[in-house]
Amino acid sequence: MAVGVTIMVHSFRVTVDQWIGESIKADLFIAPSTNLVAGALEPLDPQAEMIALATPGIRAVGSYREIRLFLDGQPAKLAACKLDVLRVYNPLTFLSKIAEDPYELCRTGDYAIVSENFARRRRLKSGDMISLPTPGGLRPLK
């Protein structure tokens, strides 16, 4: 039993180390102070990005926005980020391989990248359609 627990603890530690290495890449995280009170609703002033990029030693500035919503009656999080920065500094691991570049498909077309949990809960596979609610109505995405 001790061997089983040791293996389990080691496996968990490796998984946590991998998760931290894949998800926390920045040396500095900034946000508007209003987000402390109202939640992460306010965008960062675009000048903050320009100032950061002009700072010696800064290689890239990425942004991340997230909202909670309901898709087909189920709770979900919708996140948006700079795909070019994500690709270089925090590349995603894709479960299914496709011929096209998934980052480029999202940038130029009606495509979305979904998490493994999102796909599992909704029984989705690569190429399936989802409908994203937007101010202009539902927008179908692959």
JSON list of C-alpha atoms in Angstrom, two decimals, residues 27-138:
[
{"chain": "A", "resi": 27, "resn": "ASP", "atom": "CA", "xyz": [6.56, 37.26, -14.72]},
{"chain": "A", "resi": 28, "resn": "LEU", "atom": "CA", "xyz": [4.07, 40.06, -14.11]},
{"chain": "A", "resi": 29, "resn": "PHE", "atom": "CA", "xyz": [0.27, 40.13, -14.07]},
{"chain": "A", "resi": 30, "resn": "ILE", "atom": "CA", "xyz": [-1.55, 43.47, -14.08]},
{"chain": "A", "resi": 31, "resn": "ALA", "atom": "CA", "xyz": [-5.23, 44.42, -14.03]},
{"chain": "A", "resi": 32, "resn": "PRO", "atom": "CA", "xyz": [-7.31, 47.55, -13.50]},
{"chain": "A", "resi": 33, "resn": "SER", "atom": "CA", "xyz": [-7.87, 48.29, -9.82]},
{"chain": "A", "resi": 34, "resn": "THR", "atom": "CA", "xyz": [-11.63, 48.38, -10.42]},
{"chain": "A", "resi": 35, "resn": "ASN", "atom": "CA", "xyz": [-11.49, 44.62, -10.97]},
{"chain": "A", "resi": 36, "resn": "LEU", "atom": "CA", "xyz": [-10.79, 44.17, -7.26]},
{"chain": "A", "resi": 37, "resn": "VAL", "atom": "CA", "xyz": [-14.26, 45.52, -6.51]},
{"chain": "A", "resi": 38, "resn": "ALA", "atom": "CA", "xyz": [-16.35, 44.71, -9.58]},
{"chain": "A", "resi": 39, "resn": "GLY", "atom": "CA", "xyz": [-14.66, 41.53, -10.76]},
{"chain": "A", "resi": 40, "resn": "ALA", "atom": "CA", "xyz": [-12.67, 41.11, -13.96]},
{"chain": "A", "resi": 41, "resn": "LEU", "atom": "CA", "xyz": [-15.01, 43.20, -16.10]},
{"chain": "A", "resi": 42, "resn": "GLU", "atom": "CA", "xyz": [-12.93, 46.24, -16.98]},
{"chain": "A", "resi": 43, "resn": "PRO", "atom": "CA", "xyz": [-10.35, 45.99, -19.76]},
{"chain": "A", "resi": 44, "resn": "LEU", "atom": "CA", "xyz": [-6.85, 47.23, -19.16]},
{"chain": "A", "resi": 45, "resn": "ASP", "atom": "CA", "xyz": [-6.05, 50.60, -20.69]},
{"chain": "A", "resi": 46, "resn": "PRO", "atom": "CA", "xyz": [-4.40, 49.93, -24.09]},
{"chain": "A", "resi": 47, "resn": "GLN", "atom": "CA", "xyz": [-1.61, 52.36, -23.14]},
{"chain": "A", "resi": 48, "resn": "ALA", "atom": "CA", "xyz": [-0.51, 49.91, -20.44]},
{"chain": "A", "resi": 49, "resn": "GLU", "atom": "CA", "xyz": [0.38, 47.40, -23.15]},
{"chain": "A", "resi": 50, "resn": "MET", "atom": "CA", "xyz": [2.31, 50.02, -25.12]},
{"chain": "A", "resi": 51, "resn": "ILE", "atom": "CA", "xyz": [4.23, 51.06, -21.99]},
{"chain": "A", "resi": 52, "resn": "ALA", "atom": "CA", "xyz": [5.04, 47.44, -21.17]},
{"chain": "A", "resi": 53, "resn": "LEU", "atom": "CA", "xyz": [6.24, 46.69, -24.71]},
{"chain": "A", "resi": 54, "resn": "ALA", "atom": "CA", "xyz": [8.49, 49.77, -24.61]},
{"chain": "A", "resi": 55, "resn": "THR", "atom": "CA", "xyz": [10.14, 48.51, -21.42]},
{"chain": "A", "resi": 56, "resn": "PRO", "atom": "CA", "xyz": [13.60, 46.94, -21.96]},
{"chain": "A", "resi": 57, "resn": "GLY", "atom": "CA", "xyz": [13.55, 43.19, -21.46]},
{"chain": "A", "resi": 58, "resn": "ILE", "atom": "CA", "xyz": [9.85, 42.72, -22.22]},
{"chain": "A", "resi": 59, "resn": "ARG", "atom": "CA", "xyz": [9.49, 40.21, -25.07]},
{"chain": "A", "resi": 60, "resn": "ALA", "atom": "CA", "xyz": [5.71, 40.04, -25.32]},
{"chain": "A", "resi": 61, "resn": "VAL", "atom": "CA", "xyz": [2.52, 41.25, -23.73]},
{"chain": "A", "resi": 62, "resn": "GLY", "atom": "CA", "xyz": [-0.50, 39.00, -23.72]},
{"chain": "A", "resi": 63, "resn": "SER", "atom": "CA", "xyz": [-4.02, 39.77, -22.70]},
{"chain": "A", "resi": 64, "resn": "TYR", "atom": "CA", "xyz": [-6.73, 37.58, -21.25]},
{"chain": "A", "resi": 65, "resn": "ARG", "atom": "CA", "xyz": [-10.43, 38.28, -20.78]},
{"chain": "A", "resi": 66, "resn": "GLU", "atom": "CA", "xyz": [-12.97, 35.88, -19.37]},
{"chain": "A", "resi": 67, "resn": "ILE", "atom": "CA", "xyz": [-16.72, 35.92, -18.83]},
{"chain": "A", "resi": 68, "resn": "ARG", "atom": "CA", "xyz": [-19.13, 33.36, -17.49]},
{"chain": "A", "resi": 69, "resn": "LEU", "atom": "CA", "xyz": [-22.15, 32.49, -19.58]},
{"chain": "A", "resi": 70, "resn": "PHE", "atom": "CA", "xyz": [-24.60, 29.71, -20.35]},
{"chain": "A", "resi": 71, "resn": "LEU", "atom": "CA", "xyz": [-24.34, 27.60, -23.50]},
{"chain": "A", "resi": 72, "resn": "ASP", "atom": "CA", "xyz": [-27.25, 25.28, -24.15]},
{"chain": "A", "resi": 73, "resn": "GLY", "atom": "CA", "xyz": [-28.35, 25.81, -20.55]},
{"chain": "A", "resi": 74, "resn": "GLN", "atom": "CA", "xyz": [-24.99, 24.76, -19.09]},
{"chain": "A", "resi": 75, "resn": "PRO", "atom": "CA", "xyz": [-22.52, 27.11, -17.37]},
{"chain": "A", "resi": 76, "resn": "ALA", "atom": "CA", "xyz": [-19.34, 27.86, -19.28]},
{"chain": "A", "resi": 77, "resn": "LYS", "atom": "CA", "xyz": [-16.45, 30.31, -19.32]},
{"chain": "A", "resi": 78, "resn": "LEU", "atom": "CA", "xyz": [-15.64, 32.21, -22.49]},
{"chain": "A", "resi": 79, "resn": "ALA", "atom": "CA", "xyz": [-12.04, 33.38, -22.66]},
{"chain": "A", "resi": 80, "resn": "ALA", "atom": "CA", "xyz": [-10.28, 35.56, -25.18]},
{"chain": "A", "resi": 81, "resn": "CYS", "atom": "CA", "xyz": [-6.55, 36.10, -25.53]},
{"chain": "A", "resi": 82, "resn": "LYS", "atom": "CA", "xyz": [-3.87, 37.06, -28.02]},
{"chain": "A", "resi": 83, "resn": "LEU", "atom": "CA", "xyz": [-3.38, 33.87, -29.99]},
{"chain": "A", "resi": 84, "resn": "ASP", "atom": "CA", "xyz": [0.07, 34.84, -31.30]},
{"chain": "A", "resi": 85, "resn": "VAL", "atom": "CA", "xyz": [1.36, 35.26, -27.74]},
{"chain": "A", "resi": 86, "resn": "LEU", "atom": "CA", "xyz": [-0.39, 32.09, -26.55]},
{"chain": "A", "resi": 87, "resn": "ARG", "atom": "CA", "xyz": [1.14, 30.06, -29.40]},
{"chain": "A", "resi": 88, "resn": "VAL", "atom": "CA", "xyz": [4.70, 31.13, -28.54]},
{"chain": "A", "resi": 89, "resn": "TYR", "atom": "CA", "xyz": [4.70, 31.43, -24.75]},
{"chain": "A", "resi": 90, "resn": "ASN", "atom": "CA", "xyz": [1.98, 29.05, -23.60]},
{"chain": "A", "resi": 91, "resn": "PRO", "atom": "CA", "xyz": [1.20, 26.62, -26.43]},
{"chain": "A", "resi": 92, "resn": "LEU", "atom": "CA", "xyz": [-1.84, 24.45, -25.95]},
{"chain": "A", "resi": 93, "resn": "THR", "atom": "CA", "xyz": [-1.81, 20.67, -26.17]},
{"chain": "A", "resi": 94, "resn": "PHE", "atom": "CA", "xyz": [-4.44, 19.54, -28.67]},
{"chain": "A", "resi": 95, "resn": "LEU", "atom": "CA", "xyz": [-6.07, 16.13, -28.27]},
{"chain": "A", "resi": 96, "resn": "SER", "atom": "CA", "xyz": [-7.02, 15.76, -31.92]},
{"chain": "A", "resi": 97, "resn": "LYS", "atom": "CA", "xyz": [-4.77, 16.54, -34.84]},
{"chain": "A", "resi": 98, "resn": "ILE", "atom": "CA", "xyz": [-6.04, 18.50, -37.82]},
{"chain": "A", "resi": 99, "resn": "ALA", "atom": "CA", "xyz": [-4.23, 19.49, -40.99]},
{"chain": "A", "resi": 100, "resn": "GLU", "atom": "CA", "xyz": [-4.77, 23.21, -40.47]},
{"chain": "A", "resi": 101, "resn": "ASP", "atom": "CA", "xyz": [-3.19, 25.37, -37.79]},
{"chain": "A", "resi": 102, "resn": "PRO", "atom": "CA", "xyz": [-5.83, 25.68, -35.01]},
{"chain": "A", "resi": 103, "resn": "TYR", "atom": "CA", "xyz": [-4.53, 29.09, -33.90]},
{"chain": "A", "resi": 104, "resn": "GLU", "atom": "CA", "xyz": [-4.81, 30.45, -37.43]},
{"chain": "A", "resi": 105, "resn": "LEU", "atom": "CA", "xyz": [-8.29, 28.95, -37.89]},
{"chain": "A", "resi": 106, "resn": "CYS", "atom": "CA", "xyz": [-9.48, 30.76, -34.76]},
{"chain": "A", "resi": 107, "resn": "ARG", "atom": "CA", "xyz": [-7.84, 34.01, -35.78]},
{"chain": "A", "resi": 108, "resn": "THR", "atom": "CA", "xyz": [-9.24, 34.10, -39.30]},
{"chain": "A", "resi": 109, "resn": "GLY", "atom": "CA", "xyz": [-12.42, 32.03, -39.30]},
{"chain": "A", "resi": 110, "resn": "ASP", "atom": "CA", "xyz": [-15.45, 30.86, -37.43]},
{"chain": "A", "resi": 111, "resn": "TYR", "atom": "CA", "xyz": [-13.60, 28.42, -35.20]},
{"chain": "A", "resi": 112, "resn": "ALA", "atom": "CA", "xyz": [-13.17, 28.00, -31.47]},
{"chain": "A", "resi": 113, "resn": "ILE", "atom": "CA", "xyz": [-10.71, 26.14, -29.29]},
{"chain": "A", "resi": 114, "resn": "VAL", "atom": "CA", "xyz": [-12.51, 24.38, -26.45]},
{"chain": "A", "resi": 115, "resn": "SER", "atom": "CA", "xyz": [-11.13, 22.73, -23.34]},
{"chain": "A", "resi": 116, "resn": "GLU", "atom": "CA", "xyz": [-11.15, 18.99, -22.91]},
{"chain": "A", "resi": 117, "resn": "ASN", "atom": "CA", "xyz": [-13.66, 19.34, -20.05]},
{"chain": "A", "resi": 118, "resn": "PHE", "atom": "CA", "xyz": [-16.00, 21.48, -22.16]},
{"chain": "A", "resi": 119, "resn": "ALA", "atom": "CA", "xyz": [-15.89, 18.95, -25.02]},
{"chain": "A", "resi": 120, "resn": "ARG", "atom": "CA", "xyz": [-16.40, 15.98, -22.70]},
{"chain": "A", "resi": 121, "resn": "ARG", "atom": "CA", "xyz": [-19.38, 17.47, -20.87]},
{"chain": "A", "resi": 122, "resn": "ARG", "atom": "CA", "xyz": [-21.06, 18.27, -24.18]},
{"chain": "A", "resi": 123, "resn": "ARG", "atom": "CA", "xyz": [-19.89, 15.15, -26.02]},
{"chain": "A", "resi": 124, "resn": "LEU", "atom": "CA", "xyz": [-18.19, 17.22, -28.70]},
{"chain": "A", "resi": 125, "resn": "LYS", "atom": "CA", "xyz": [-15.51, 16.11, -31.11]},
{"chain": "A", "resi": 126, "resn": "SER", "atom": "CA", "xyz": [-13.31, 18.06, -33.50]},
{"chain": "A", "resi": 127, "resn": "GLY", "atom": "CA", "xyz": [-15.42, 19.71, -36.21]},
{"chain": "A", "resi": 128, "resn": "ASP", "atom": "CA", "xyz": [-18.67, 19.77, -34.21]},
{"chain": "A", "resi": 129, "resn": "MET", "atom": "CA", "xyz": [-20.55, 23.08, -34.09]},
{"chain": "A", "resi": 130, "resn": "ILE", "atom": "CA", "xyz": [-21.32, 25.21, -31.04]},
{"chain": "A", "resi": 131, "resn": "SER", "atom": "CA", "xyz": [-23.44, 28.37, -30.96]},
{"chain": "A", "resi": 132, "resn": "LEU", "atom": "CA", "xyz": [-21.95, 31.31, -29.12]},
{"chain": "A", "resi": 133, "resn": "PRO", "atom": "CA", "xyz": [-24.35, 34.03, -27.92]},
{"chain": "A", "resi": 134, "resn": "THR", "atom": "CA", "xyz": [-23.23, 37.47, -29.11]},
{"chain": "A", "resi": 135, "resn": "PRO", "atom": "CA", "xyz": [-24.88, 40.91, -29.04]},
{"chain": "A", "resi": 136, "resn": "GLY", "atom": "CA", "xyz": [-25.80, 40.29, -32.71]},
{"chain": "A", "resi": 137, "resn": "GLY", "atom": "CA", "xyz": [-27.36, 36.89, -32.04]},
{"chain": "A", "resi": 138, "resn": "LEU", "atom": "CA", "xyz": [-26.06, 33.33, -31.99]}
]
